Structure formats: C-alpha cells, structure tokens
XYZ file of C-alpha atoms in Angstrom:
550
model
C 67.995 158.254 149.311
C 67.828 161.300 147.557
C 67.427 162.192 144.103
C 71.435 163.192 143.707
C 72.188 159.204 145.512
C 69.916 158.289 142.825
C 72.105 159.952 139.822
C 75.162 158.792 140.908
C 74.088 155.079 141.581
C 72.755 155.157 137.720
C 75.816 156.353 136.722
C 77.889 153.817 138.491
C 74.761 150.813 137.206
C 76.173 152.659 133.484
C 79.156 152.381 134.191
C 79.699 149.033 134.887
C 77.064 147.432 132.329
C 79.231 149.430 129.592
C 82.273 147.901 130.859
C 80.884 143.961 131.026
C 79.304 144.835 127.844
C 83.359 145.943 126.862
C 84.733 143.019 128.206
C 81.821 140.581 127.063
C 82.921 141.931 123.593
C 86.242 141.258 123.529
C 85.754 137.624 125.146
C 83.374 136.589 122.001
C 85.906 137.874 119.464
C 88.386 136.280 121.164
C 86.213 133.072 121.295
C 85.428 133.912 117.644
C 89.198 134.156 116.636
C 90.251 130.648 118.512
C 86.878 129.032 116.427
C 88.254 130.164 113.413
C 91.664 129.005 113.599
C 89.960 125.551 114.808
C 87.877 125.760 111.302
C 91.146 126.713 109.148
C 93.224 123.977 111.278
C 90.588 121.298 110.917
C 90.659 122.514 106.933
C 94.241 122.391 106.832
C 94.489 118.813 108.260
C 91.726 117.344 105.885
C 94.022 119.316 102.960
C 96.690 117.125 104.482
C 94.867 114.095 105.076
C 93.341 114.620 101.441
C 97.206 114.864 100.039
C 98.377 111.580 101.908
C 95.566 110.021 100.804
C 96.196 111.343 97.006
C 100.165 110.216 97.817
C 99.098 106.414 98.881
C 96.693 106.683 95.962
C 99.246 107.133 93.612
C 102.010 104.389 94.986
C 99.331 101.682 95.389
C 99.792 102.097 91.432
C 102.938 100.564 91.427
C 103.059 96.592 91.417
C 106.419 96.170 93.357
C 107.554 92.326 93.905
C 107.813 92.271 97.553
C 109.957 88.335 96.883
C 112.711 90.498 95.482
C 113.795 92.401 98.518
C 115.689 89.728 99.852
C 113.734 88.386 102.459
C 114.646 84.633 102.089
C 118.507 85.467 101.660
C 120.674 84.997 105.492
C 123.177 87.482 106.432
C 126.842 87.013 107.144
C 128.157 84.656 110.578
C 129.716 87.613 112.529
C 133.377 87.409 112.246
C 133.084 86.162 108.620
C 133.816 88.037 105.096
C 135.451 91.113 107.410
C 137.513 91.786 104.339
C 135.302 91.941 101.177
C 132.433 94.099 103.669
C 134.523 96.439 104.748
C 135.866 96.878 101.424
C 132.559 97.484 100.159
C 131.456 99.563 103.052
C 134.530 102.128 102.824
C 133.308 102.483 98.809
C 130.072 103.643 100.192
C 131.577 106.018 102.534
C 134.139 107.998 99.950
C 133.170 109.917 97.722
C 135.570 109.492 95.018
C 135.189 106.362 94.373
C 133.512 104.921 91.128
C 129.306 104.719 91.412
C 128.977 100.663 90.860
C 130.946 98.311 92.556
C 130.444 95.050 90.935
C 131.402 91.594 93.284
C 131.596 88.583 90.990
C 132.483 84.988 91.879
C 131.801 81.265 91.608
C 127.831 80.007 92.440
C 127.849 79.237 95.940
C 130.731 81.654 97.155
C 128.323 83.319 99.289
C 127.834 86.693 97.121
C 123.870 87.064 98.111
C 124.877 86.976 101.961
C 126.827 89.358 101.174
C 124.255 91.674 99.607
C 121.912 90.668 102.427
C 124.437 91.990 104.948
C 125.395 94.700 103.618
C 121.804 95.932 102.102
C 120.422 95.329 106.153
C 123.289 97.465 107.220
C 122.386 100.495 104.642
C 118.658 100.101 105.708
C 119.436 100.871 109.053
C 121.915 103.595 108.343
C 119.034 105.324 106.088
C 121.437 105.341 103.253
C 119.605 102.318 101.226
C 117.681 103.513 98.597
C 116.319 99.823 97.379
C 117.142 96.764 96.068
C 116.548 93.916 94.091
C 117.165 90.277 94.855
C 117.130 88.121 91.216
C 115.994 84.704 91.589
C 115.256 81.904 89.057
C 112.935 79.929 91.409
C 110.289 83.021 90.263
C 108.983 83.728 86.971
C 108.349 87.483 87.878
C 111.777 87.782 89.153
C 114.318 86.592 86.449
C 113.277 89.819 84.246
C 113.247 93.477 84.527
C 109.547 94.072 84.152
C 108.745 94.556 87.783
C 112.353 95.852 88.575
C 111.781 99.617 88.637
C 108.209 99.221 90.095
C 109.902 97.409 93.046
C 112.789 100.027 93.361
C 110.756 103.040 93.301
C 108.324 101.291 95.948
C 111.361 101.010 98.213
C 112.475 104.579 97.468
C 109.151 105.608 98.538
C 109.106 104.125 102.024
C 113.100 104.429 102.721
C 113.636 107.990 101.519
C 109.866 109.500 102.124
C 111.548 113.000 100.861
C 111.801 111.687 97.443
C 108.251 110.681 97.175
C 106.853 113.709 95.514
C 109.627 112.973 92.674
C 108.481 109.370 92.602
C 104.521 110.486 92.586
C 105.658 113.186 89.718
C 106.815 110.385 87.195
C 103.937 108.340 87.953
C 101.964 111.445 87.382
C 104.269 111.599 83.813
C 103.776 108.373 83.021
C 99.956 108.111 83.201
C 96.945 105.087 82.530
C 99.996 103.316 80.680
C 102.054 102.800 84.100
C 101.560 98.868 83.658
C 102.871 98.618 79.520
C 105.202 101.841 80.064
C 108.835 101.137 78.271
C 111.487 99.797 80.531
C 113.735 102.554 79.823
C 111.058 105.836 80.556
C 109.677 104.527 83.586
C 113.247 103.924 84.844
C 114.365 107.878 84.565
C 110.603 108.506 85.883
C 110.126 106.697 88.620
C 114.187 105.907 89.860
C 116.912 108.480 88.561
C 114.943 111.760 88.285
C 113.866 111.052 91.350
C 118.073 110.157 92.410
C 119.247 113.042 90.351
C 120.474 114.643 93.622
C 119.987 111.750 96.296
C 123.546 110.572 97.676
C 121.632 106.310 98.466
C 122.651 102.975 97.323
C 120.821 100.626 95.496
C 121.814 96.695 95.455
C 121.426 94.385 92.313
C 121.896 90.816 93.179
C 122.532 87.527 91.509
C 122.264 89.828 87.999
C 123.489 86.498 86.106
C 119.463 84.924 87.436
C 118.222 87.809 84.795
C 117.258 86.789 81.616
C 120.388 87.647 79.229
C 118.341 89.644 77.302
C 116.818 91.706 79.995
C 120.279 92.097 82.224
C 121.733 94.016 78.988
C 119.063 96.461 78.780
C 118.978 97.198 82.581
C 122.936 97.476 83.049
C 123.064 99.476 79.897
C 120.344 101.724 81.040
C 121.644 101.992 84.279
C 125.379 102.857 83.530
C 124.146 105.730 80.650
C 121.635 107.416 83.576
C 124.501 107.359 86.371
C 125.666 110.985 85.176
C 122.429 112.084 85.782
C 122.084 111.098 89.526
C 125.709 111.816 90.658
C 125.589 110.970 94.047
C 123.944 107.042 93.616
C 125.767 104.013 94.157
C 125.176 100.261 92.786
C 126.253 97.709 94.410
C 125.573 94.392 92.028
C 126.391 90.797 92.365
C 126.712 87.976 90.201
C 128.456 85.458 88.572
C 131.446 86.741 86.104
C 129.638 85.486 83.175
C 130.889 86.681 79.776
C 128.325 89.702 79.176
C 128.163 90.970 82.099
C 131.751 90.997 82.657
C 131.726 93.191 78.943
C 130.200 95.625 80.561
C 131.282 95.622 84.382
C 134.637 94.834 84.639
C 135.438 98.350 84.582
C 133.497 98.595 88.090
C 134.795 95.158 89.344
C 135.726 94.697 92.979
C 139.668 94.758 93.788
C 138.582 91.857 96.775
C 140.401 88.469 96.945
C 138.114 85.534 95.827
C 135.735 84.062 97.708
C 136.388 80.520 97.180
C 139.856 80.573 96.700
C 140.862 77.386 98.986
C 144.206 78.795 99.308
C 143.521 81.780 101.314
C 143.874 81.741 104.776
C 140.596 84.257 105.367
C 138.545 81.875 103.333
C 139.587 78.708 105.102
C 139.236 80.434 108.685
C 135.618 81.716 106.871
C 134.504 78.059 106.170
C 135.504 76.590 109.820
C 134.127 79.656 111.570
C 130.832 78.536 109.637
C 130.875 75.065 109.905
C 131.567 74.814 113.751
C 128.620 77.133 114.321
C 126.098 75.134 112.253
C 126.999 71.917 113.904
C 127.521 73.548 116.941
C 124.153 71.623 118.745
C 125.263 68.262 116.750
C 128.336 68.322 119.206
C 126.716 69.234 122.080
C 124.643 66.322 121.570
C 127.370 64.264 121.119
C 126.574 63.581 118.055
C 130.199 64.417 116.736
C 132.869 65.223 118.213
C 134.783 68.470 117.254
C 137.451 67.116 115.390
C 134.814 65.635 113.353
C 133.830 68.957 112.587
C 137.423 69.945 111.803
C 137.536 67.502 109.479
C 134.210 67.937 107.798
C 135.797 71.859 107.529
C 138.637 70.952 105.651
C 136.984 68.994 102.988
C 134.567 71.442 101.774
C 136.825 73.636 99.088
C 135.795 77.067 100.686
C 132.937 77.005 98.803
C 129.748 78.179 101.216
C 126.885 76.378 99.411
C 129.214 72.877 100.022
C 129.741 73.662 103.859
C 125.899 74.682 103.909
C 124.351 71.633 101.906
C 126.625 69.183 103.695
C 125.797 70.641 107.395
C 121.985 70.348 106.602
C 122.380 66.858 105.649
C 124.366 65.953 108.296
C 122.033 68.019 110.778
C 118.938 66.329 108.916
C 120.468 62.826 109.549
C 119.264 60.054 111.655
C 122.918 58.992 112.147
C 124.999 62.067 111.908
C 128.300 60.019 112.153
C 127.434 57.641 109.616
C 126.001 60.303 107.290
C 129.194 61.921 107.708
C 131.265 58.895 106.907
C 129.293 58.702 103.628
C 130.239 62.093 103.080
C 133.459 61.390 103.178
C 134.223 58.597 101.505
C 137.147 59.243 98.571
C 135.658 57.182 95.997
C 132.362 59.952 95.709
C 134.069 63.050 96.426
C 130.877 64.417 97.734
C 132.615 66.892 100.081
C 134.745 67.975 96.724
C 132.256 68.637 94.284
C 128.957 70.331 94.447
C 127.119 67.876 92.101
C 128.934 64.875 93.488
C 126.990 66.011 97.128
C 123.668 66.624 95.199
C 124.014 63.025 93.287
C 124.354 61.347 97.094
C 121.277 63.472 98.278
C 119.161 62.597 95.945
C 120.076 58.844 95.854
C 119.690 58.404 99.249
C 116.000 60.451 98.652
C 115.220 57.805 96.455
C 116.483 54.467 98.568
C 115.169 55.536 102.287
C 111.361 55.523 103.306
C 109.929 57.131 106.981
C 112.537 54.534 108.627
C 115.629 55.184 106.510
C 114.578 51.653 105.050
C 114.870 51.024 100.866
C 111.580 51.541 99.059
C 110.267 50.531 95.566
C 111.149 51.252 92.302
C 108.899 54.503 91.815
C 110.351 56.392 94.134
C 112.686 57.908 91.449
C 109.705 59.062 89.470
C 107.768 59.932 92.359
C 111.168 62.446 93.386
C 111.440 63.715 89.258
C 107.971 64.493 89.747
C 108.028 66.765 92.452
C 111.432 68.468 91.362
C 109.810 68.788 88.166
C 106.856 70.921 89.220
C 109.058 72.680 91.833
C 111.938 74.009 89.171
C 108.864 74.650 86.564
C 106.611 76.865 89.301
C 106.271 80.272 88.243
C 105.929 80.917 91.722
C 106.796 78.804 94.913
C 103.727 76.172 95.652
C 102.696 74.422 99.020
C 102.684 70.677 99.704
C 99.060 70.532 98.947
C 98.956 72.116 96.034
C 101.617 70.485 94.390
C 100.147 67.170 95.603
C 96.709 68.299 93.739
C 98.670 69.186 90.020
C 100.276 65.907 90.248
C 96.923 63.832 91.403
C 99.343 62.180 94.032
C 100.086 62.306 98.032
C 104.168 61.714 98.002
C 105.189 65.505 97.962
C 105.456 65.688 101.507
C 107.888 62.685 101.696
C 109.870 64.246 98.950
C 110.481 67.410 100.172
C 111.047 65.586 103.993
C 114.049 63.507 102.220
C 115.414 66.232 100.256
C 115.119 69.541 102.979
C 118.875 69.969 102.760
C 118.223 71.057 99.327
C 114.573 72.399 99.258
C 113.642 76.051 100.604
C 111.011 75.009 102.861
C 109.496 79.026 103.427
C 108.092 80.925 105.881
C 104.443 80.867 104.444
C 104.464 77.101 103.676
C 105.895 77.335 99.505
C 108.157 74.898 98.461
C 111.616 76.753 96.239
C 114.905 75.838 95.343
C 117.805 76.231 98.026
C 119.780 77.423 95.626
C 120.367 77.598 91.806
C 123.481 75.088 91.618
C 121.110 72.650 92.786
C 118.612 73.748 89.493
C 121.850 73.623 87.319
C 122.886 69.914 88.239
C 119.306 69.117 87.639
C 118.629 70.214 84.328
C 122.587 69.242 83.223
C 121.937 65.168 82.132
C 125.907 65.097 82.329
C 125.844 65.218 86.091
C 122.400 64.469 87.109
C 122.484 60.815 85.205
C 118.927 59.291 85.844
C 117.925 62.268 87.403
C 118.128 64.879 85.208
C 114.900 67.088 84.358
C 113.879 68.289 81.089
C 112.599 71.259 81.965
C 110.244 71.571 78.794
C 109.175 67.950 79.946
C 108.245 69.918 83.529
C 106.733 72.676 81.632
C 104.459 70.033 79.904
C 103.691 68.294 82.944
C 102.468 71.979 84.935
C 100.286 72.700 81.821
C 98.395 69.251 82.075
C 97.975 69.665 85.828
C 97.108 73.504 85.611
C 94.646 72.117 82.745
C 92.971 69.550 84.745
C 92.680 71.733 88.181
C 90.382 74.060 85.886
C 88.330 71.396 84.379
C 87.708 70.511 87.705
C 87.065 73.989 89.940
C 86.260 76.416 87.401
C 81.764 77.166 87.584
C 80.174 80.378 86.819
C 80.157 83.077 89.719
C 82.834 81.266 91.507
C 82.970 84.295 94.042
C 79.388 83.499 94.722
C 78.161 87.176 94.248
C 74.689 88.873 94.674
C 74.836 90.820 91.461
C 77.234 90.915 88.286
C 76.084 94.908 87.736
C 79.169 95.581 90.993
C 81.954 96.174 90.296
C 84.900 93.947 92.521
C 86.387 96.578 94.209
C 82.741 97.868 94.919
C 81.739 94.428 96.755
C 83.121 94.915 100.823
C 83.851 91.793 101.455
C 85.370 90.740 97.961
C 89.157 89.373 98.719
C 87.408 87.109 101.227
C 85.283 85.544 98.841
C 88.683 84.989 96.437
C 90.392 83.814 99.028
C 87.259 81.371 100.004
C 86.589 80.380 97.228
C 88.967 80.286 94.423
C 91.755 77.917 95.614
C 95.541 78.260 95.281
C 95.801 76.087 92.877
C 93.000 77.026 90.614
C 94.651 80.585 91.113
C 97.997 79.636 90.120
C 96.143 77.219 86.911
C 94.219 79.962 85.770
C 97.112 82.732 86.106
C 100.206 80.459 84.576
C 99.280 77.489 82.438
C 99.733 79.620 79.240
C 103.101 80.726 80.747
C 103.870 76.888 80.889
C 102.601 76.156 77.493
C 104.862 78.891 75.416
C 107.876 77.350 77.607
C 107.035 73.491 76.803
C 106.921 74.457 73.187
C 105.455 71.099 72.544
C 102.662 70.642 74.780
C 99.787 71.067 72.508
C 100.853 68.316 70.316
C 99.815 65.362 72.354
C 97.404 64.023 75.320
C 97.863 67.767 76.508
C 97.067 69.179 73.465
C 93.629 67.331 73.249
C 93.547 68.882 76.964
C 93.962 72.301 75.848
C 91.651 72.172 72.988
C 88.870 71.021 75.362
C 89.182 73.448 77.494
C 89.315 75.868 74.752
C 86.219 74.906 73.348
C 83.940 74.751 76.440
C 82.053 76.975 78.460
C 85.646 77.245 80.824
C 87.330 80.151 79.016
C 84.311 82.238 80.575
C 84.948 81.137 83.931
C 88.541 81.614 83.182
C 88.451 84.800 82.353
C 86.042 85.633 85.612
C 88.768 84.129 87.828
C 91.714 85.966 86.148
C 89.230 89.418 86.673
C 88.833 88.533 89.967
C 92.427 87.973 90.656
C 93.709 91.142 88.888
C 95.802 88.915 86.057
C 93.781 89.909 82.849
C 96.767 92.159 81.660
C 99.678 89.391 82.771
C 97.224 87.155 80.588
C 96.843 89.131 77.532
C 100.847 89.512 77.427
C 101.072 85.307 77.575
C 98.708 85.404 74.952
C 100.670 87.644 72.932
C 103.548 85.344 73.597
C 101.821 82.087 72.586
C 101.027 84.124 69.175
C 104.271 84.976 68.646
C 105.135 81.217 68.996
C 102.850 79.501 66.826
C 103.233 82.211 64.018
C-alpha cells in the first residue's frame, strides 16, 4: 500500500468517525430531550397527585350524614304512581317551569318512595345534584346542622366539575367550618357553587325537621334560588301549616295520594298488595281473592297495605291473622292506629309458640320501644339489651318486625313515623303509650351506668400519651376493640338525653349523674369522647344543658 492508499484510507477512517461522532450526538440529545420530558411529566403528575390529594384533603373536612341519602327508603313497584312521577319528571325536563316543586300529602301516602324513585332516577341521569332524606328515628337528622355538609359532599362526588367551587367556600369558610352559621356555609359550600349548575336537589319528609330549623332552611333556600337559576328542589312532606305558608306557591298540581276514590290509587294499592303477598299465595297460604279482599280494605293509604302485608307475611297462620285483620268491630284494616293497637297486643299476649305469656311482657315491650324512639341513633339487639340490664330485646323486636326497621348493619329504627306518633299519642296508644321524656330518663340512667361500668384510664390501651391519635397506625382498631358500642353511644349522647328528659337529675338518676360527676369518670369520659372525635358535639350539649338549668 502506498503512501497515497494510506491518505485516502485516513480520510475515509475521518470521515466516518466524524459522522458516528454526528450521529452519536444527535442520539444523546435526543435521549436527553425524551429524559427531560419524563422528569417534567413525572413533575407534572406529582403536581397532580399533590392537587387531588390537597382536593380530598379539603372534602374529608366536611362531616356529611351518609343516613340521610336515603339509603333505607324503597323505590316505587313498577307500574305504580305513573302519574305523580311523570309529572314530576316533565318539571325537571322544562325549563319554564317554577325551581321547587313541593309534593305534600297524608303520613303514609308513600311521598319518600317517591323521592327515592325519582332521586335514583336523577343519579343515574347525572342530573342529581344531592339530597337529603329527614328522619326522626336520628338525632343528627331532624335538624339542619349537617344538611349543607351532606349536600355539598354529594355535589362533590355527583358533579366532580363543581368541586373547585365547593373546595373554594371551604377555603372561605376556614378553621370555623364545624360552628360556621347555617346561612354562610349554605351560599359557600351549595349555591355559589349552583350559581350556574342546571341539577336537582331533593328535600324529603321536611315536616321530620325541627319547626324551627325547617323555617330557616326553606327561607334560606327560596331567597338564594335567584342566585343559582338553573337549580331545582324537589321537597316532600306533610302539608303542615308552616310549611304550607311558605310552599304552597310551589305545590304540586298532582291528584292525592290517598284519595280512596281515585281509580289510579285503588289500582296503586292492589298492584302493591298482590305483589307483596305474591309467595303467601303460591304457598297456598291465601288464595287470591283473599288478597283482593285484603286490597280493598286498606283506604289507599301505602303504610296500611305495607304494615298489614308484613304482619300477615310474618304470621304463623296467615289466614287467621288475616281474619283478625278483618274483623269490623277493630277496624284494623281502616285505621292506621287501630292496626298498630292489634300489633302490639298480640306482641304482648304471644311467646316463641304464639302461646300467652305473663304479665311483664307489656313493660318488657314499653321498654324496648322506649329506648328505640329515644336513640339518638339506631342501636343493635345487644346493645339495647346492655342499657336496659335485660335479655328480652330480641323477642321484642321478633314480635313486632312488621313495625321495626330491622337494618342492614344490625340497628334497630322505627318503620315509620306514624308508628312513633301513635306511640307517644296516650289517646290512641291506651296502655301503651310512651312518654318520651320518661324514655329520655330511662337512656340517661342506662348511658350512666354503661360508663360506671367500662370507662378506665387509657381505654385504647396506648404506648405513650405524648402521640397524638391520628399519629398512632393502628388507632381506629384499638376504638373499635376496645371502646364498645354502647360505651360509645353513653359517652357521646347521655347529655343529649338529659336536656330532653328535663327531669332526670331530680331523682335516682340524678344521684347517678352526680356520681359520675364527681369521680375520676369525667377524665375517662373525656378520653373516650377525644378518641371518638365528639369533644365539639359535647361542648354544644353542654352548652345546651346550661341553657336549661339557667
């Protein structure tokens, strides 16, 4: 090879080192590039992640009542209530029509099945914005403290585009979110947020609101509608005289529900009745004309048809049960509180075989209904057996299930709040009837003695009092191990009970309370309400028993 072969082969060596050099470059800066949008990816996603975080943050500060959505309420048979629904739905639909929509009838026309329907239906059309189910069988839900707390919860999850409204008046709002006034956190936290959101909210049973607190909501409500102008309320309740004052205006043109002379009602009632005893026919049971029968005797009126088919259902002898039922002289099948009188007699006369029992089984029955209607929350078996020091809860509630809300998670409640009414009215109820400051007295005795008992310092059983609760891992456990649900509900309510007995601390429960008082308990008291989250519920009872005595 010569020295010119040489040259050239250098050249073409040059050559191609410059151009893998070249292309070497431009691979690394391309390589550089795709790392750095991976970094400002990764950065964005944690500025994301950091946000949704900051987002949950925020609603976790709401205390929504989760009871209130409805969740125990049925919907409608299919085929039943066509009219009033489809009413109700075309007032959704159009847009001139007036922003509430108030449906009003008799207790026990079926108004909450309605709301149930209809409020399922919105939820899966998207158009649902929330809603609140009012019910006297809980404390927490027959005011309008947790109201707009539970509504803007709702809001949050069914419309997520109106969350960063929703976080914004929490934001407002502040530390004070728990003791903010009704009427702020409602424009905060539900119509600024609505101002220009076409949903529907649903009120229900309005008339289970404390009087005081329905007028403040409804009037708030009514004066913010010009500032959301695309909401709708749908609200429910019975037409009674203040409510009416300010919602006949907005009252539904729909025939009554109960009305025994309308044909839709009637065809309503036997549609309903034939499917609930459906199975008792099959079995033969009863025959279908039975059914008929037991059809035409109910008034219209859904809670009769309902109470008398669980009875009937519940029944060792259907026929006979029905025959009962029926007989003139009682008008059970006539009159709500005529049916409730023969359900709770016959509670009190039959044991495990149907068989007549002794003479406490009427105080044994007040008992239980006592604690039941006086719960500030539903209670289990168990627990209500413990506040009573007895074992006969179980048979109660067995013998009086056509009545009694057995629930999904094992809490006793009242069916329904006719069945409350003839209890606490001594006109219908007879021997039967409940004081209810007497069942408030009774609750604060048992909540009393369930603390005397249970309460003991460190309850939770922790390493170190220098940790904070939400700072120990593994600190609901230890709550739910070892603070039970009674001593929970004790330590959380008995002052509730004692500012609605208005007498209790005048007698055997009043030495009760003063021993407590003066022992080493309120300590261990005030560790269990702590540990429970209930120090601020307490401090407002406390203000309320103040009030009281002063």
């Amino acid at each position: 090879m010569d020295k010119e072969e040489i040259a050239t082969l250098r050249r073409d060596v040059d050559t191609c080192w410059k151009d893998f050099m070249r292309k070497i470059a431009v691979q690394v800066h391309e390589a550089a590039h795709r790392i750095e949008e991976g970094v400002k990816n990764v950065e964005r996603k944690v500025e994301t992640s950091a946000d949704v975080i900051g987002d949950i943050n925020y609603i976790a500060r709401l205390v929504p009542l989760p009871s209130a959505t409805g969740a125990d309420h049925n919907t409608c048979l299919t085929g039943t209530r066509t009219g009033v629904l489809d009413y109700i739905r075309q007032w959704v639909d159009h847009k001139n029509t007036t922003q509430v929509c108030w449906l009003t009838d008799v207790a026990g026309a079926g108004k909450s099945t309605i709301a149930k329907q209809l409020s399922d239906e919105w939820r899966t059309e998207g158009c649902l914005g929330g809603c609140f189910f009012f019910n006297k069988n809980r404390t927490d839900a027959t005011n309008k403290q947790a109201f707009c707390d539970t509504i803007a919860a709702q809001l949050a999850n069914n419309q997520p585009q109106l969350l960063p409204s929703i976080i914004d008046g929490i934001k407002a709002i502040g530390p004070v979110l728990s003791v903010c006034p009704f009427e702020e956190k409602l424009q905060r936290l539900v119509i600024q947020p609505l101002k220009d959101a076409a949903v529907v909210l649903v009120i229900d049973a309005l008339d289970e609101c404390d009087k005081r607190d329905r007028d403040i909501l409804l009037r708030d409500l009514l004066r913010s509608l010009t500032h959301a102008a695309q909401l709708k309320i749908f609200i429910t309740s019975r037409p009674e005289r203040d409510i009416t004052g300010l919602l006949d205006p907005y009252r539904s043109p729909t025939e009554s529900l109960h009305d025994i002379g309308l044909k839709s009602n009637q065809n309503d009632i036997a549609m309903f009745v034939k499917h609930e005893m459906e199975h008792v026919v099959r079995s033969g049971d009863l025959t279908a004309e039975e059914v008929t029968q037991l059809a035409d005797r109910v008034n219209c009126l859904f809670i009769l048809a309902s109470t008398a088919c669980k009875v009937i259902q519940e029944s060792l002898s259907p026929r006979s049960r029905l025959q009962d039922l029926m007989d003139p002289k009682r008008n059970a099948l006539g009159d709500i509180n005529e049916l409730y009188l023969a359900i709770i007699t016959k509670a009190c006369q039959a044991d495990q075989d149907g068989q007549s029992i002794d003479s406490e089984a009427p105080k044994e029955v007040i008992e239980v209904l006592q604690v039941i209607l006086a719960a500030a929350t539903p209670l289990s078996i168990s627990t209500i057996d413990i506040l009573l020091g007895s074992k006969g809860t179980g048979r109660v509630v067995k013998f009086l299930s056509s009545v009694l809300n057995v629930r999904h998670d094992g809490t006793i409640a009242i069916l329904h709040p006719t069945f409350r009414e003839f209890l606490e009215d001594r006109r219908v109820a007879g021997i039967f009837h409940i004081d209810i400051a007497d069942a408030h007295e009774l609750m604060t005795k048992g909540c009393l003695a369930t603390m005397k008992r249970e309460l003991r310092f460190n309850i939770c059983r922790l390493e170190s009092s220098f940790v904070r609760n939400k700072d120990v891992p593994d600190f609901e456990e230890r709550v739910s191990k070892y603070i039970s649900e009674q001593l929970q509900y004790g330590c959380t309510h008995w002052l509730g009970h004692v500012t609605k007995s208005r007498r209790i601390l005048h007698g055997d429960g009043g030495t009760a309370a003063l021993q407590f008082m003066e022992g080493g308990s309120p300590l261990y008291w005030i560790e269990v309400l702590s540990a429970l989250g209930n120090i601020p519920k307490i401090l407002r009872d406390l203000q309320e028993v103040g009030r009281w005595y002063s």
